[in-house]
CSV table of C-alpha atoms in Angstrom, one decimal:
chain,number,residue,atom,x,y,z
A,1,MET,CA,85.0,125.7,-169.0
A,2,PRO,CA,87.6,126.2,-171.7
A,3,ALA,CA,89.1,129.3,-173.2
A,4,LEU,CA,86.5,129.6,-175.8
A,5,GLN,CA,88.1,131.6,-178.6
A,6,ARG,CA,91.5,132.8,-179.7
A,7,ILE,CA,91.6,136.3,-181.0
A,8,ILE,CA,94.5,137.4,-183.2
A,9,PRO,CA,94.8,141.2,-183.1
A,10,SER,CA,95.6,143.2,-186.2
A,11,GLN,CA,98.9,144.6,-184.9
A,12,GLY,CA,101.0,141.6,-185.7
A,13,LYS,CA,104.7,142.1,-184.7
A,14,PHE,CA,103.9,145.5,-183.2
A,15,TRP,CA,103.6,143.8,-179.8
A,16,ASP,CA,107.3,142.9,-179.9
A,17,THR,CA,108.2,146.6,-179.8
A,18,LEU,CA,106.4,147.2,-176.5
A,19,ASP,CA,108.3,147.3,-173.2
A,20,PRO,CA,106.4,144.7,-171.2
A,21,ASP,CA,107.4,146.5,-168.0
A,22,ASN,CA,105.9,149.8,-169.1
A,23,VAL,CA,102.4,149.3,-167.6
A,24,GLN,CA,100.9,152.5,-169.1
A,25,GLN,CA,102.2,151.8,-172.6
A,26,VAL,CA,100.9,148.2,-172.6
A,27,LEU,CA,97.5,149.1,-171.3
A,28,GLU,CA,97.1,152.0,-173.8
A,29,ALA,CA,98.1,149.7,-176.7
A,30,VAL,CA,95.7,147.0,-175.6
A,31,LYS,CA,92.9,149.5,-175.1
A,32,GLU,CA,93.4,150.9,-178.6
A,33,GLU,CA,93.8,147.5,-180.3
A,34,PHE,CA,90.7,146.0,-178.7
A,35,GLN,CA,88.8,149.3,-178.8
A,36,ARG,CA,88.2,149.3,-175.1
A,37,PRO,CA,87.0,152.7,-173.9
A,38,GLU,CA,86.1,151.5,-170.4
A,39,PRO,CA,87.8,152.8,-167.3
A,40,ALA,CA,91.3,151.5,-166.4
A,41,ASP,CA,89.9,149.6,-163.4
A,42,GLU,CA,88.4,147.1,-165.8
A,43,LEU,CA,91.8,146.2,-167.3
A,44,HIS,CA,94.3,144.3,-165.2
A,45,TYR,CA,98.0,144.2,-166.0
A,46,LEU,CA,99.7,141.1,-164.5
A,47,SER,CA,103.3,140.3,-164.7
A,48,SER,CA,105.4,137.5,-163.2
A,49,MET,CA,109.0,136.6,-163.0
A,50,SER,CA,110.4,133.1,-163.3
A,51,THR,CA,110.1,131.4,-159.9
A,52,GLY,CA,110.2,127.8,-160.9
A,53,SER,CA,106.5,126.9,-160.4
A,54,PRO,CA,103.5,128.8,-161.8
A,55,THR,CA,102.1,131.7,-159.8
A,56,GLY,CA,98.3,131.6,-159.2
A,57,ASP,CA,96.0,134.5,-159.6
A,58,HIS,CA,92.4,134.7,-158.6
A,59,LYS,CA,90.0,137.4,-159.8
A,60,PRO,CA,86.2,137.4,-160.1
A,61,CYS,CA,86.4,138.6,-163.7
A,62,TYR,CA,87.9,135.3,-164.8
A,63,ARG,CA,84.3,134.2,-165.1
A,64,ASP,CA,84.0,136.3,-168.3
A,65,CYS,CA,87.1,138.1,-169.7
A,66,LEU,CA,89.6,138.4,-172.5
A,67,ILE,CA,93.2,137.6,-171.6
A,68,PHE,CA,95.9,139.1,-173.9
A,69,ILE,CA,99.4,137.6,-173.7
A,70,LEU,CA,102.2,140.1,-174.3
A,71,ARG,CA,104.8,137.5,-173.4
A,72,GLY,CA,105.1,134.2,-171.7
A,73,GLU,CA,102.2,131.8,-171.0
A,74,PHE,CA,99.4,130.9,-168.6
A,75,ILE,CA,97.7,127.7,-167.5
A,76,ILE,CA,94.0,127.0,-166.8
A,77,LYS,CA,93.5,123.7,-165.0
A,78,GLY,CA,92.1,121.1,-167.3
A,79,GLN,CA,92.7,123.3,-170.4
A,80,GLY,CA,96.5,123.3,-170.5
A,81,ARG,CA,98.9,126.1,-171.5
A,82,PHE,CA,98.1,129.2,-173.5
A,83,THR,CA,101.3,130.3,-175.1
A,84,GLU,CA,100.8,132.4,-178.2
A,85,ALA,CA,102.1,135.9,-177.5
A,86,GLY,CA,100.2,138.7,-179.3
A,87,CYS,CA,96.9,136.8,-179.0
A,88,ALA,CA,93.9,137.2,-176.7
A,89,TYR,CA,91.8,134.3,-175.4
A,90,ARG,CA,88.1,134.6,-174.4
A,91,VAL,CA,87.8,132.9,-171.0
A,92,LYS,CA,84.6,131.9,-169.2
A,93,ASP,CA,83.7,130.4,-165.9
A,94,GLU,CA,87.2,130.2,-164.4
A,95,ALA,CA,88.3,131.1,-160.9
A,96,TRP,CA,92.1,130.9,-161.3
A,97,ILE,CA,94.8,131.3,-163.9
A,98,TRP,CA,98.4,130.3,-163.4
A,99,LEU,CA,101.3,132.5,-164.8
A,100,CYS,CA,104.3,130.5,-165.9
A,101,GLY,CA,107.9,131.9,-165.9
A,102,THR,CA,108.3,135.5,-167.1
A,103,THR,CA,104.8,136.4,-168.2
A,104,THR,CA,103.0,139.6,-168.9
A,105,ILE,CA,99.2,139.5,-169.6
A,106,VAL,CA,96.4,142.0,-169.7
A,107,VAL,CA,92.9,140.9,-168.5
A,108,MET,CA,89.9,142.7,-169.9
A,109,GLU,CA,86.7,142.3,-168.0
A,110,GLU,CA,83.7,141.4,-170.1
A,111,GLY,CA,79.9,141.1,-169.8
A,112,GLU,CA,78.3,140.9,-166.3
A,113,GLU,CA,81.8,140.8,-164.7
A,114,LYS,CA,82.7,144.4,-165.7
A,115,GLY,CA,83.4,146.3,-162.6
A,116,ARG,CA,83.3,143.2,-160.3
A,117,CYS,CA,86.9,143.3,-159.4
A,118,LEU,CA,86.7,146.9,-158.3
A,119,ARG,CA,83.6,146.2,-156.2
A,120,ASP,CA,85.2,143.2,-154.5
A,121,THR,CA,88.3,145.2,-153.8
A,122,GLN,CA,86.3,148.1,-152.3
A,123,GLU,CA,84.4,145.6,-150.1
A,124,LEU,CA,87.6,144.1,-148.8
A,125,ARG,CA,89.1,147.5,-148.2
A,126,GLU,CA,86.0,148.4,-146.1
A,127,LEU,CA,86.4,145.2,-144.1
A,128,ILE,CA,90.1,145.9,-143.5
A,129,LEU,CA,89.4,149.4,-142.3
A,130,THR,CA,86.6,148.2,-140.1
A,131,GLU,CA,88.9,145.6,-138.6
A,132,ARG,CA,91.6,148.2,-138.0
A,133,ASP,CA,89.5,151.2,-136.9
A,134,GLY,CA,85.9,150.0,-136.2
A,135,PRO,CA,84.1,149.7,-132.9
A,136,GLY,CA,84.6,146.5,-130.9
A,137,MET,CA,81.9,144.2,-132.2
A,138,MET,CA,82.2,145.4,-135.8
A,139,ARG,CA,85.9,144.9,-135.5
A,140,LYS,CA,85.5,141.3,-134.4
A,141,LYS,CA,83.0,140.6,-137.2
A,142,ALA,CA,85.2,142.1,-139.8
A,143,LYS,CA,88.2,140.1,-138.6
A,144,LYS,CA,86.1,136.9,-138.8
A,145,LEU,CA,84.9,137.7,-142.3
A,146,LEU,CA,88.4,138.5,-143.5
A,147,SER,CA,89.7,135.2,-142.0
A,148,GLU,CA,86.9,133.3,-143.8
A,149,HIS,CA,87.7,135.0,-147.1
A,150,LEU,CA,91.4,134.1,-146.8
A,151,GLN,CA,90.5,130.5,-146.0
A,152,GLU,CA,88.2,130.3,-149.0
A,153,ILE,CA,91.0,131.7,-151.3
A,154,ARG,CA,93.5,129.2,-150.0
A,155,SER,CA,91.0,126.3,-150.4
A,156,SER,CA,90.1,127.4,-153.9
A,157,ALA,CA,93.8,127.7,-154.9
A,158,ARG,CA,94.4,124.1,-153.8
A,159,ILE,CA,91.4,122.9,-155.9
A,160,HIS,CA,92.3,124.8,-159.0
A,161,ARG,CA,96.0,124.1,-158.9
A,162,PRO,CA,97.0,122.6,-162.3
A,163,TRP,CA,99.4,120.0,-160.9
């Protein structure tokens, strides 16, 4: 499904004055501009350096989120490149985004997906701890589940690759 809507914040050129490497400053500015009082775990700061090919990122919240571009661009397979720094895009029903070159974005969880990334991360942490420290049978089961999860992510990346 496409990025449904482009949102132009009121700050205009203000975004050019932010240091894209200062995570706290960027998150606070985005929270203020978009009037987002939610906890910090529902905002995701992503930054990439130029590596030649796009860097993929997979989060459950890409099913319903706002993606604000501070600098650079990102790709959604079948939708093309989103390049307008200082704008946010409402994204629905996606699994992956691909950061191009030197890019800094902030992802804001929306709707039913709020808190989903944190829950998924906690579940994975629990599996990792069980695999490392759990009793024999639980350790084997956790190892199998982690392996299956990694395989699913690899397969999904191949399917959603924009090239």
